[in-house]
């Protein structure tokens, strides 16, 4: 039976995109609540009613029409997925988890360190940014080698691995991975564009212009 | 703007420092 | 068919404990390689042979006797688990993922920030430590409320959720959660000890003495 429910988040949350894209593949019905009057980030997620359902007070948070509640973006994306997205075999499911965790542990921290100052939401620190760039290079080279002989990260079709890693890379590709920086990682960019052009990704992300000139920190 | 919400994100910015410290600690242990 | 294979790690790696405890429940056969001559952390995991199997060069890393290779501790723990540990229903599996991710995102960072200086492997920073203590308190209070009416985190039996969160809390309970600090979180400590006393946890962790006096940073 297809899942249906409400996804609470703030607008354009890359963490919420994972569940939204997964739902496009699985047919799960997601009602997005990301702005007033239905949801006000910082207020609604601190209310007693919200905390009763989602004790960590974090978004994204999902409440099924059957009352089932779950938080943590990867858990929500898993819940609204189908078997194919999750990995149909034990090996496939383990490899999906591997890349989902790789995105959270090896991509998100350096990507945020590099991109946030360019958005003006964090102080710029030259050393931290240079360190982040080298971490991003390392993660992209692992992905590039893996995608040398593959269309998608796990198996022959799109899975939660592709959805999670694409969403973790979004800000990088939009904001700072200018052509000269991404030149050594051609397999990753090919794979990234292949995913973006899938109708299920496009339905959620729309058109994603790749960075042409690396954004500098926004003083 | 959606970007402002990002600043609320729970990100472990210092993760590489801790990974590095942990790696050095255990490499030293292994190498006595 | 039960899984069998080799787990590469360094000694006493809490991330590897997850797979080792899971294997105690599932019957998977794990050959631990964590010291010379079989494995030298910093050397073996940088070798060409290792990087061919595990391109990120990270440990823990698992190589099945059938040649299947996977890295990322949560993926390995999932692979060597059984259906019961993973969560037998879609809801159960999503809740397991929720707590596994909660451990990585809300417990590991502040626990590392607080504990590493007491082990002498990171500089002490008073402000960061105080911030970490408050984040640990917040995570423990979420767990304590959840465990108010539950024996285990998901369903009626031990799952990967309990295994992952126990392993993420190990250093805290051993090193800094002295009785006065952990007093408000009695449900968590009860649950933590219940898990530790399971023979499958004890087989891997042995006896875990709870902290009696909060360790200060080791100058």
mmCIF file of N, CA, C and O in Angstrom, chain C residues 131-166:
data_model
loop_
_atom_site.group_PDB
_atom_site.id
_atom_site.type_symbol
_atom_site.label_atom_id
_atom_site.label_comp_id
_atom_site.label_asym_id
_atom_site.label_seq_id
_atom_site.Cartn_x
_atom_site.Cartn_y
_atom_site.Cartn_z
ATOM 1 N N UNK C 131 29.549 23.681 25.403
ATOM 2 C CA UNK C 131 28.539 23.536 24.347
ATOM 3 C C UNK C 131 28.234 22.055 24.128
ATOM 4 O O UNK C 131 27.087 21.632 24.025
ATOM 5 N N UNK C 132 29.288 21.245 24.121
ATOM 6 C CA UNK C 132 29.117 19.803 23.895
ATOM 7 C C UNK C 132 28.308 19.174 25.027
ATOM 8 O O UNK C 132 27.420 18.347 24.792
ATOM 9 N N UNK C 133 28.583 19.595 26.264
ATOM 10 C CA UNK C 133 27.832 19.052 27.401
ATOM 11 C C UNK C 133 26.339 19.332 27.244
ATOM 12 O O UNK C 133 25.499 18.459 27.483
ATOM 13 N N UNK C 134 26.011 20.529 26.791
ATOM 14 C CA UNK C 134 24.577 20.852 26.663
ATOM 15 C C UNK C 134 23.961 20.057 25.514
ATOM 16 O O UNK C 134 22.814 19.605 25.592
ATOM 17 N N UNK C 135 24.718 19.813 24.444
ATOM 18 C CA UNK C 135 24.191 18.991 23.344
ATOM 19 C C UNK C 135 24.025 17.539 23.785
ATOM 20 O O UNK C 135 23.073 16.866 23.401
ATOM 21 N N UNK C 136 24.940 17.054 24.611
ATOM 22 C CA UNK C 136 24.811 15.687 25.126
ATOM 23 C C UNK C 136 23.565 15.603 26.013
ATOM 24 O O UNK C 136 22.765 14.675 25.901
ATOM 25 N N UNK C 137 23.369 16.599 26.847
ATOM 26 C CA UNK C 137 22.171 16.636 27.694
ATOM 27 C C UNK C 137 20.902 16.572 26.837
ATOM 28 O O UNK C 137 19.972 15.830 27.132
ATOM 29 N N UNK C 138 20.904 17.353 25.746
ATOM 30 C CA UNK C 138 19.708 17.399 24.901
ATOM 31 C C UNK C 138 19.464 16.025 24.277
ATOM 32 O O UNK C 138 18.347 15.503 24.288
ATOM 33 N N UNK C 139 20.511 15.395 23.761
ATOM 34 C CA UNK C 139 20.352 14.076 23.137
ATOM 35 C C UNK C 139 19.896 13.053 24.177
ATOM 36 O O UNK C 139 18.982 12.252 23.911
ATOM 37 N N UNK C 140 20.463 13.109 25.371
ATOM 38 C CA UNK C 140 20.078 12.155 26.428
ATOM 39 C C UNK C 140 18.631 12.382 26.851
ATOM 40 O O UNK C 140 17.904 11.425 27.142
ATOM 41 N N UNK C 141 18.180 13.626 26.824
ATOM 42 C CA UNK C 141 16.792 13.856 27.256
ATOM 43 C C UNK C 141 15.812 13.353 26.199
ATOM 44 O O UNK C 141 14.752 12.813 26.532
ATOM 45 N N UNK C 142 16.180 13.455 24.922
ATOM 46 C CA UNK C 142 15.321 12.873 23.868
ATOM 47 C C UNK C 142 15.234 11.362 24.075
ATOM 48 O O UNK C 142 14.158 10.770 24.056
ATOM 49 N N UNK C 143 16.383 10.737 24.315
ATOM 50 C CA UNK C 143 16.406 9.278 24.519
ATOM 51 C C UNK C 143 15.639 8.910 25.793
ATOM 52 O O UNK C 143 14.877 7.937 25.809
ATOM 53 N N UNK C 144 15.814 9.716 26.839
ATOM 54 C CA UNK C 144 15.196 9.363 28.128
ATOM 55 C C UNK C 144 13.675 9.387 28.026
ATOM 56 O O UNK C 144 12.985 8.488 28.499
ATOM 57 N N UNK C 145 13.160 10.391 27.308
ATOM 58 C CA UNK C 145 11.693 10.482 27.122
ATOM 59 C C UNK C 145 11.203 9.285 26.303
ATOM 60 O O UNK C 145 10.198 8.659 26.619
ATOM 61 N N UNK C 146 11.961 8.953 25.274
ATOM 62 C CA UNK C 146 11.557 7.834 24.398
ATOM 63 C C UNK C 146 11.576 6.512 25.163
ATOM 64 O O UNK C 146 10.757 5.627 24.926
ATOM 65 N N UNK C 147 12.536 6.379 26.077
ATOM 66 C CA UNK C 147 12.705 5.104 26.801
ATOM 67 C C UNK C 147 11.869 5.040 28.080
ATOM 68 O O UNK C 147 11.916 4.057 28.823
ATOM 69 N N UNK C 148 11.104 6.076 28.307
ATOM 70 C CA UNK C 148 10.253 6.135 29.504
ATOM 71 C C UNK C 148 9.361 4.897 29.572
ATOM 72 O O UNK C 148 9.210 4.243 30.577
ATOM 73 N N UNK C 149 8.821 4.562 28.408
ATOM 74 C CA UNK C 149 7.834 3.463 28.382
ATOM 75 C C UNK C 149 8.313 2.299 27.509
ATOM 76 O O UNK C 149 7.507 1.519 27.019
ATOM 77 N N UNK C 150 9.611 2.254 27.265
ATOM 78 C CA UNK C 150 10.125 1.204 26.387
ATOM 79 C C UNK C 150 11.338 0.527 26.999
ATOM 80 O O UNK C 150 12.109 1.171 27.716
ATOM 81 N N UNK C 151 11.506 -0.764 26.684
ATOM 82 C CA UNK C 151 12.720 -1.468 27.121
ATOM 83 C C UNK C 151 13.842 -1.233 26.117
ATOM 84 O O UNK C 151 14.981 -0.988 26.487
ATOM 85 N N UNK C 152 13.458 -1.282 24.834
ATOM 86 C CA UNK C 152 14.447 -1.056 23.757
ATOM 87 C C UNK C 152 13.945 0.061 22.845
ATOM 88 O O UNK C 152 12.762 0.437 22.912
ATOM 89 N N UNK C 153 14.823 0.568 21.972
ATOM 90 C CA UNK C 153 14.483 1.768 21.191
ATOM 91 C C UNK C 153 13.404 1.508 20.141
ATOM 92 O O UNK C 153 12.558 2.362 19.879
ATOM 93 N N UNK C 154 13.455 0.315 19.522
ATOM 94 C CA UNK C 154 12.467 0.019 18.467
ATOM 95 C C UNK C 154 11.879 -1.367 18.735
ATOM 96 O O UNK C 154 12.632 -2.342 18.838
ATOM 97 N N UNK C 155 10.568 -1.458 18.870
ATOM 98 C CA UNK C 155 9.957 -2.769 19.079
ATOM 99 C C UNK C 155 10.319 -3.352 20.434
ATOM 100 O O UNK C 155 10.757 -2.648 21.353
ATOM 101 N N UNK C 156 10.126 -4.687 20.543
ATOM 102 C CA UNK C 156 10.283 -5.327 21.854
ATOM 103 C C UNK C 156 11.653 -5.975 22.050
ATOM 104 O O UNK C 156 11.932 -6.547 23.086
ATOM 105 N N UNK C 157 12.472 -5.969 20.996
ATOM 106 C CA UNK C 157 13.754 -6.700 21.105
ATOM 107 C C UNK C 157 14.913 -5.773 20.740
ATOM 108 O O UNK C 157 14.700 -4.684 20.193
ATOM 109 N N UNK C 158 16.117 -6.230 20.983
ATOM 110 C CA UNK C 158 17.315 -5.480 20.575
ATOM 111 C C UNK C 158 17.315 -5.345 19.050
ATOM 112 O O UNK C 158 16.968 -6.294 18.333
ATOM 113 N N UNK C 159 17.696 -4.159 18.569
ATOM 114 C CA UNK C 159 17.839 -3.941 17.120
ATOM 115 C C UNK C 159 19.129 -3.175 16.872
ATOM 116 O O UNK C 159 19.833 -2.789 17.820
ATOM 117 N N UNK C 160 19.411 -2.908 15.610
ATOM 118 C CA UNK C 160 20.591 -2.101 15.263
ATOM 119 C C UNK C 160 20.505 -0.707 15.870
ATOM 120 O O UNK C 160 21.532 -0.054 16.078
ATOM 121 N N UNK C 161 19.296 -0.271 16.186
ATOM 122 C CA UNK C 161 19.152 1.045 16.839
ATOM 123 C C UNK C 161 19.836 1.015 18.203
ATOM 124 O O UNK C 161 20.677 1.876 18.512
ATOM 125 N N UNK C 162 19.538 0.004 19.010
ATOM 126 C CA UNK C 162 20.166 -0.103 20.341
ATOM 127 C C UNK C 162 21.674 -0.291 20.207
ATOM 128 O O UNK C 162 22.466 0.352 20.882
ATOM 129 N N UNK C 163 22.082 -1.152 19.300
ATOM 130 C CA UNK C 163 23.516 -1.430 19.127
ATOM 131 C C UNK C 163 24.257 -0.156 18.734
ATOM 132 O O UNK C 163 25.291 0.188 19.310
ATOM 133 N N UNK C 164 23.697 0.603 17.784
ATOM 134 C CA UNK C 164 24.383 1.825 17.309
ATOM 135 C C UNK C 164 24.426 2.900 18.375
ATOM 136 O O UNK C 164 25.461 3.544 18.577
ATOM 137 N N UNK C 165 23.320 3.102 19.080
ATOM 138 C CA UNK C 165 23.291 4.177 20.074
ATOM 139 C C UNK C 165 24.133 3.799 21.291
ATOM 140 O O UNK C 165 24.884 4.633 21.821
ATOM 141 N N UNK C 166 24.119 2.533 21.691
ATOM 142 C CA UNK C 166 24.999 2.100 22.805
ATOM 143 C C UNK C 166 26.455 2.353 22.425
ATOM 144 O O UNK C 166 27.223 2.938 23.200
#
